[in-house]
């Protein structure tokens, strides 16, 4: 199994245009040289990801971000706010969608004239980025549409045969994907593309109110697809006792915030009621339930605040898979 901690080997593979799975604080990514369209194509092939779904480019600094995003051409207000966000939240789970530079191949952005960029908060991947003369384009390292990996073993379980090397950085500390916001030129405002590891409240404390991207504004942003991040088993959200009462004899597993329920299997994400801990445990719990002997997964609705919004978002998309 190609899971190990050899940074020099990972860097060499990436320089040769190969894929490497990398740890980040949010989820594991499947990385390729962001300046090399041929290398990036391998990411789409390994994930069976449709070409209309753009990738996030990972950088080691705001200085390197300038090779990816054309901030100097942007409106002064956008530039000031983007720099304030980088200053405050990088490295960390905030992705910014900004005008792209010509160095970024169209494949990375699915032909959009904007690019998603972030600086991950993980010592292993930051060290790797510093060893390379290019940034890394990396989506989450899961087959398209499935739950994202939060350990190196999750990557091996699903993409093992397709990835030459998995760089092990331990379990992810945030556990849900980054929050994505972008400057929407048509409405001249920041909009939210995806709830994620940085609570929206913290972003809004720096730049003020953030709008919601409608599907009309961005029809092809799959972080916004209704059905995504989904386990294979059907998932229902609501009051667990009520849903369980309707299941008549079926074996069900439960995802709950702090309380244990009577069920074939119950995953309590945070007995102490901490949403950050719950987010960290969410995807691994979904995987365990998906592998266990249950017919259905029931999930509680989480408090709609802080990281609870990202958790609810992922649960709702998982539920949407079965319509
Ligand atoms: O935490 C994360 O963001 C992880 C780690 C590996 O960094 N990455 C991740 O990537 O979640 P991925 O590919 O699973 O999600 C990237 C999403 C796309 O599905 C799309 O919604 C959005 O980022 N995106 C990328 N480029 C965009 C653009 N130019 N405009 C709007 N949305 C964009
Ligand atoms: Mg993904």
Coordinates of C-alpha atoms and ligand atoms in Angstrom, one line a residue:
X1 CA 0.0 0.0 0.0
X2 CA 1.6 3.3 -1.1
X3 CA 0.9 5.2 2.2
X4 CA 3.9 6.8 3.8
X5 CA 5.5 10.1 5.0
X6 CA 8.3 10.5 2.4
X7 CA 8.1 14.2 1.4
X8 CA 11.0 14.0 -1.1
X9 CA 9.4 11.1 -2.9
X10 CA 6.0 12.9 -3.0
X11 CA 7.7 16.0 -4.4
X12 CA 9.5 14.0 -7.1
X13 CA 6.3 12.3 -8.3
X14 CA 4.6 15.7 -8.5
X15 CA 7.5 17.2 -10.4
X16 CA 7.2 14.3 -12.9
X17 CA 3.5 15.1 -13.5
X18 CA 2.1 12.3 -11.2
X19 CA -0.7 12.4 -8.6
X20 CA -0.1 12.4 -4.9
X21 CA -2.8 12.3 -2.2
X22 CA -2.1 15.0 0.4
X23 CA -3.3 15.7 3.9
X24 CA -4.9 19.0 4.7
X25 CA -6.7 20.2 7.9
X26 CA -10.1 19.7 6.2
X27 CA -10.0 16.5 4.1
X28 CA -7.4 14.7 2.1
X29 CA -6.8 16.1 -1.4
X30 CA -5.7 14.4 -4.7
X31 CA -3.0 16.7 -5.9
X32 CA -1.3 17.5 -9.2
X33 CA 0.9 20.4 -10.6
X34 CA -1.7 23.2 -11.1
X35 CA 0.3 24.6 -14.0
X36 CA 0.4 21.3 -15.9
X37 CA -2.9 20.5 -17.7
X38 CA -1.7 16.9 -18.5
X39 CA -1.1 16.2 -14.8
X40 CA -4.4 17.8 -13.8
X41 CA -6.2 15.6 -16.4
X42 CA -5.1 12.6 -14.3
X43 CA -7.0 14.0 -11.3
X44 CA -10.2 14.0 -13.3
X45 CA -9.6 10.5 -14.5
X46 CA -8.8 9.0 -11.1
X47 CA -11.8 10.6 -9.5
X48 CA -14.1 10.1 -12.5
X49 CA -14.9 13.7 -12.0
X50 CA -16.9 15.5 -14.7
X51 CA -14.8 18.2 -16.4
X52 CA -17.4 20.9 -15.5
X53 CA -16.3 20.6 -11.8
X54 CA -13.4 23.0 -11.2
X55 CA -10.6 22.3 -8.8
X56 CA -9.1 24.2 -5.8
X57 CA -5.5 25.4 -6.2
X58 CA -3.4 25.1 -3.0
X59 CA -0.6 27.6 -2.3
X60 CA 1.9 28.0 0.5
X61 CA 1.5 31.8 0.8
X62 CA -0.3 34.9 -0.2
X63 CA 2.7 35.6 -2.4
X64 CA 2.3 32.4 -4.3
X65 CA -1.5 33.1 -4.6
X66 CA -0.6 36.0 -6.8
X67 CA 0.7 33.6 -9.4
X68 CA -2.8 31.9 -9.4
X69 CA -5.2 34.8 -8.9
X70 CA -5.0 38.1 -10.7
X71 CA -5.6 40.4 -7.8
X72 CA -3.7 43.3 -9.2
X73 CA -6.3 43.6 -11.9
X74 CA -9.2 43.4 -9.5
X75 CA -11.3 46.3 -8.2
X76 CA -9.5 48.0 -5.3
X77 CA -12.2 47.1 -2.8
X78 CA -12.1 43.4 -3.8
X79 CA -8.3 43.4 -3.5
X80 CA -8.3 44.9 -0.1
X81 CA -10.9 42.6 1.2
X82 CA -9.3 39.5 -0.3
X83 CA -6.0 40.4 1.2
X84 CA -7.7 41.0 4.6
X85 CA -9.2 37.5 4.4
X86 CA -5.9 35.9 3.5
X87 CA -4.2 37.7 6.3
X88 CA -6.8 36.7 8.9
X89 CA -7.6 33.1 7.9
X90 CA -4.7 31.7 5.9
X91 CA -3.5 29.1 6.5
X92 CA -6.9 27.7 7.1
X93 CA -10.2 26.3 5.7
X94 CA -11.2 29.3 3.6
X95 CA -11.2 29.1 -0.2
X96 CA -11.4 32.3 -2.3
X97 CA -12.7 32.4 -5.8
X98 CA -11.0 35.2 -7.6
X99 CA -10.1 36.2 -11.2
X100 CA -7.5 33.8 -12.6
X101 CA -4.1 34.4 -14.1
X102 CA -3.3 32.9 -17.6
X103 CA -0.8 30.5 -15.9
X104 CA -3.7 28.4 -14.7
X105 CA -4.9 25.9 -17.4
X106 CA -8.6 26.0 -18.3
X107 CA -9.0 22.4 -17.2
X108 CA -8.4 23.5 -13.6
X109 CA -11.2 26.1 -13.6
X110 CA -13.5 24.2 -16.1
X111 CA -13.2 27.1 -18.4
X112 CA -14.3 29.7 -15.9
X113 CA -12.4 33.0 -15.7
X114 CA -12.1 32.6 -12.0
X115 CA -10.0 30.3 -9.9
X116 CA -10.5 28.8 -6.4
X117 CA -7.4 29.2 -4.2
X118 CA -6.6 28.4 -0.6
X119 CA -3.6 27.9 1.7
X120 CA -4.1 24.7 3.7
X121 CA -3.2 24.6 7.4
X122 CA -1.3 21.4 7.5
X123 CA 2.5 21.2 8.3
X124 CA 3.2 18.3 5.9
X125 CA 1.5 19.8 2.9
X126 CA 2.9 23.3 3.6
X127 CA 6.4 21.7 3.7
X128 CA 5.6 19.9 0.4
X129 CA 4.4 23.1 -1.3
X130 CA 7.6 24.9 -0.2
X131 CA 9.6 22.2 -2.0
X132 CA 7.8 22.7 -5.3
X133 CA 8.1 25.4 -7.9
X134 CA 4.3 25.2 -8.6
X135 CA 1.0 25.2 -6.6
X136 CA -1.1 22.1 -6.3
X137 CA -4.5 21.6 -7.9
X138 CA -6.4 19.3 -5.6
X139 CA -10.0 18.2 -5.2
X140 CA -11.0 16.0 -2.3
X141 CA -9.5 12.5 -2.7
X142 CA -12.7 10.5 -3.1
X143 CA -14.5 9.1 -6.1
X144 CA -16.8 11.9 -7.4
X145 CA -20.0 12.3 -5.3
X146 CA -18.9 10.1 -2.4
X147 CA -17.9 11.2 1.2
X148 CA -14.6 12.9 1.4
X149 CA -11.6 11.1 3.1
X150 CA -10.4 12.3 6.5
X151 CA -7.6 9.7 6.9
X152 CA -4.9 8.3 4.5
X153 CA -6.6 4.9 4.9
X154 CA -9.9 6.3 3.6
X155 CA -8.0 7.4 0.4
X156 CA -6.4 4.0 0.0
X157 CA -9.7 2.3 0.5
X158 CA -11.3 4.1 -2.5
X159 CA -8.6 5.3 -4.8
X160 CA -5.6 3.1 -3.7
X161 CA -5.1 1.5 -7.1
X162 CA -5.2 4.9 -8.9
X163 CA -2.8 7.0 -6.8
X164 CA 0.9 6.3 -6.9
X165 CA 1.5 7.7 -3.4
X166 CA -0.6 8.8 -0.4
X167 CA 1.2 11.2 1.9
X168 CA 0.1 10.4 5.4
X169 CA -0.4 13.4 7.7
X170 CA -2.7 11.8 10.2
X171 CA -6.4 12.3 10.7
X172 CA -7.8 15.7 9.5
X173 CA -8.4 18.1 12.3
X174 CA -11.3 20.0 10.8
X175 CA -13.0 17.2 9.0
X176 CA -15.3 19.0 6.5
X177 CA -14.1 20.7 3.3
X178 CA -13.2 24.4 3.2
X179 CA -15.7 27.2 3.2
X180 CA -15.8 28.7 -0.3
X181 CA -16.7 32.3 -1.0
X182 CA -16.1 34.3 -4.2
X183 CA -16.4 37.7 -5.7
X184 CA -19.4 37.7 -8.0
X185 CA -18.7 40.4 -10.6
X186 CA -22.3 40.5 -11.9
X187 CA -23.7 41.5 -8.5
X188 CA -20.5 43.2 -7.2
X189 CA -20.5 41.3 -3.9
X190 CA -19.0 38.3 -2.1
X191 CA -21.1 35.2 -2.3
X192 CA -21.0 31.9 -0.5
X193 CA -20.5 28.8 -2.7
X194 CA -20.1 26.2 0.0
X195 CA -20.5 26.1 3.8
X196 CA -17.3 24.5 5.3
X197 CA -14.7 24.4 7.9
X198 CA -14.6 28.1 8.6
X199 CA -17.9 29.3 10.1
X200 CA -19.5 32.0 7.9
X201 CA -19.9 34.2 10.9
X202 CA -16.2 34.6 11.1
X203 CA -15.9 35.6 7.5
X204 CA -18.7 38.1 7.8
X205 CA -17.0 39.6 10.8
X206 CA -14.2 40.7 8.4
X207 CA -15.9 41.6 5.2
X208 CA -19.6 42.1 6.2
X209 CA -22.6 40.3 4.8
X210 CA -21.9 37.6 2.3
X211 CA -24.6 36.8 -0.3
X212 CA -25.8 33.4 -1.4
X213 CA -24.8 32.1 -4.8
X214 CA -27.9 31.0 -6.7
X215 CA -27.7 28.1 -9.1
X216 CA -28.5 30.6 -11.8
X217 CA -25.3 32.5 -11.0
X218 CA -23.2 29.4 -10.9
X219 CA -25.0 26.5 -12.6
X220 CA -21.9 24.3 -12.7
X221 CA -20.4 24.5 -9.3
X222 CA -20.7 20.9 -8.0
X223 CA -20.0 21.9 -4.4
X224 CA -23.6 23.2 -5.0
X225 CA -25.0 20.0 -6.6
X226 CA -27.9 18.8 -4.5
X227 CA -26.6 15.3 -4.4
X228 CA -23.0 15.1 -3.3
X229 CA -20.9 13.9 -0.4
X230 CA -23.1 10.9 -0.3
X231 CA -22.8 7.5 1.3
X232 CA -24.2 4.5 -0.5
X233 CA -27.0 3.8 2.0
X234 CA -30.1 5.9 1.9
X235 CA -29.9 8.7 4.5
X236 CA -32.9 10.5 6.1
X237 CA -32.7 13.6 8.2
X238 CA -35.1 14.6 11.0
X239 CA -36.3 13.5 14.5
X240 CA -34.7 10.1 15.0
X241 CA -37.5 8.6 17.2
X242 CA -40.1 9.7 14.6
X243 CA -38.1 8.4 11.6
X244 CA -37.3 5.2 13.5
X245 CA -41.0 4.6 14.2
X246 CA -41.7 4.7 10.5
X247 CA -39.0 2.2 9.5
X248 CA -40.9 -1.0 10.5
X249 CA -38.3 -3.6 11.1
X250 CA -35.5 -2.1 9.0
X251 CA -32.0 -2.0 10.5
X252 CA -30.9 1.5 10.9
X253 CA -27.8 3.4 12.0
X254 CA -27.9 6.9 13.5
X255 CA -25.8 10.0 13.3
X256 CA -26.5 12.1 16.3
X257 CA -25.0 15.3 17.8
X258 CA -24.7 14.5 21.5
X259 CA -27.2 11.9 22.6
X260 CA -27.2 8.1 22.2
X261 CA -30.3 6.6 20.5
X262 CA -31.5 3.0 20.4
X263 CA -30.4 1.8 17.0
X264 CA -28.5 -1.0 15.3
X265 CA -25.5 1.3 15.4
X266 CA -25.3 4.9 16.8
X267 CA -22.6 7.4 16.0
X268 CA -22.6 10.2 18.6
X269 CA -20.4 12.9 17.0
X270 CA -19.8 15.0 20.1
X271 CA -21.1 13.9 23.5
X272 CA -20.0 17.3 24.9
X273 CA -22.0 19.2 22.3
X274 CA -19.0 20.7 20.4
X275 CA -19.8 21.4 16.8
X276 CA -16.1 21.5 15.8
X277 CA -15.7 18.0 17.2
X278 CA -18.8 16.9 15.5
X279 CA -17.6 18.1 12.1
X280 CA -14.3 16.4 12.6
X281 CA -16.1 13.1 13.2
X282 CA -18.8 13.4 10.6
X283 CA -17.3 11.7 7.5
X284 CA -15.7 8.8 9.3
X285 CA -19.0 8.1 11.0
X286 CA -20.8 8.1 7.7
X287 CA -18.2 5.7 6.3
X288 CA -18.6 3.3 9.3
X289 CA -22.4 3.3 9.0
X290 CA -22.1 2.8 5.3
X291 CA -19.9 -0.3 5.9
X292 CA -22.0 -1.7 8.7
X293 CA -25.0 -4.0 8.4
X294 CA -27.7 -1.3 8.3
X295 CA -30.4 -0.6 5.6
X296 CA -30.8 3.1 6.3
X297 CA -28.9 5.9 8.0
X298 CA -30.9 8.4 10.1
X299 CA -29.4 11.8 11.0
X300 CA -30.4 14.5 13.4
X301 CA -30.6 18.1 12.2
X302 CA -27.7 20.0 13.7
X303 CA -27.9 23.5 15.2
X304 CA -27.8 25.9 12.2
X305 CA -24.9 27.9 13.5
X306 CA -21.1 27.8 13.2
X307 CA -19.9 24.5 11.9
X308 CA -23.4 23.1 12.3
X309 CA -24.2 24.7 9.0
X310 CA -21.5 22.8 7.1
X311 CA -22.7 19.6 8.8
X312 CA -26.3 20.1 7.9
X313 CA -25.2 21.0 4.3
X314 CA -23.3 17.7 3.9
X315 CA -26.1 15.7 5.5
X316 CA -28.7 17.3 3.2
X317 CA -26.7 16.5 0.1
X318 CA -26.1 13.0 1.2
X319 CA -29.9 12.6 1.8
X320 CA -30.6 14.1 -1.7
X321 CA -28.8 11.2 -3.3
X322 CA -31.8 8.9 -3.1
X323 CA -34.3 11.7 -3.8
Ligands
LIG1 O1 -11.2 21.6 1.9 C1 -11.2 21.6 0.7 O2 -11.6 22.5 0.0 C2 -10.7 20.3 0.0 C3 -9.2 20.2 0.3 C4 -8.5 19.1 -0.4 O3 -8.5 21.4 0.1 N1 -10.9 20.4 -1.4 C5 -12.2 20.3 -1.9 O4 -12.2 20.3 -3.3 O5 -13.1 20.1 -1.3 P1 -13.4 19.8 -4.2 O6 -12.9 19.6 -5.5 O7 -14.0 18.6 -3.6 O8 -14.4 21.0 -4.2 C6 -14.0 22.1 -5.0 C7 -15.2 22.9 -5.3 C8 -15.9 22.6 -6.6 O9 -16.8 21.5 -6.5 C9 -16.6 23.9 -6.8 O10 -17.9 23.9 -6.1 C10 -15.7 25.0 -6.1 O11 -14.8 24.3 -5.4 N2 -15.0 25.8 -7.1 C11 -13.8 25.5 -7.6 N3 -13.5 26.5 -8.5 C12 -14.5 27.3 -8.6 C13 -14.8 28.5 -9.3 N4 -13.9 29.1 -10.2 N5 -16.0 29.1 -9.1 C14 -16.9 28.6 -8.2 N6 -16.7 27.5 -7.5 C15 -15.5 26.9 -7.7
LIG2 MG1 -15.1 17.1 -3.2

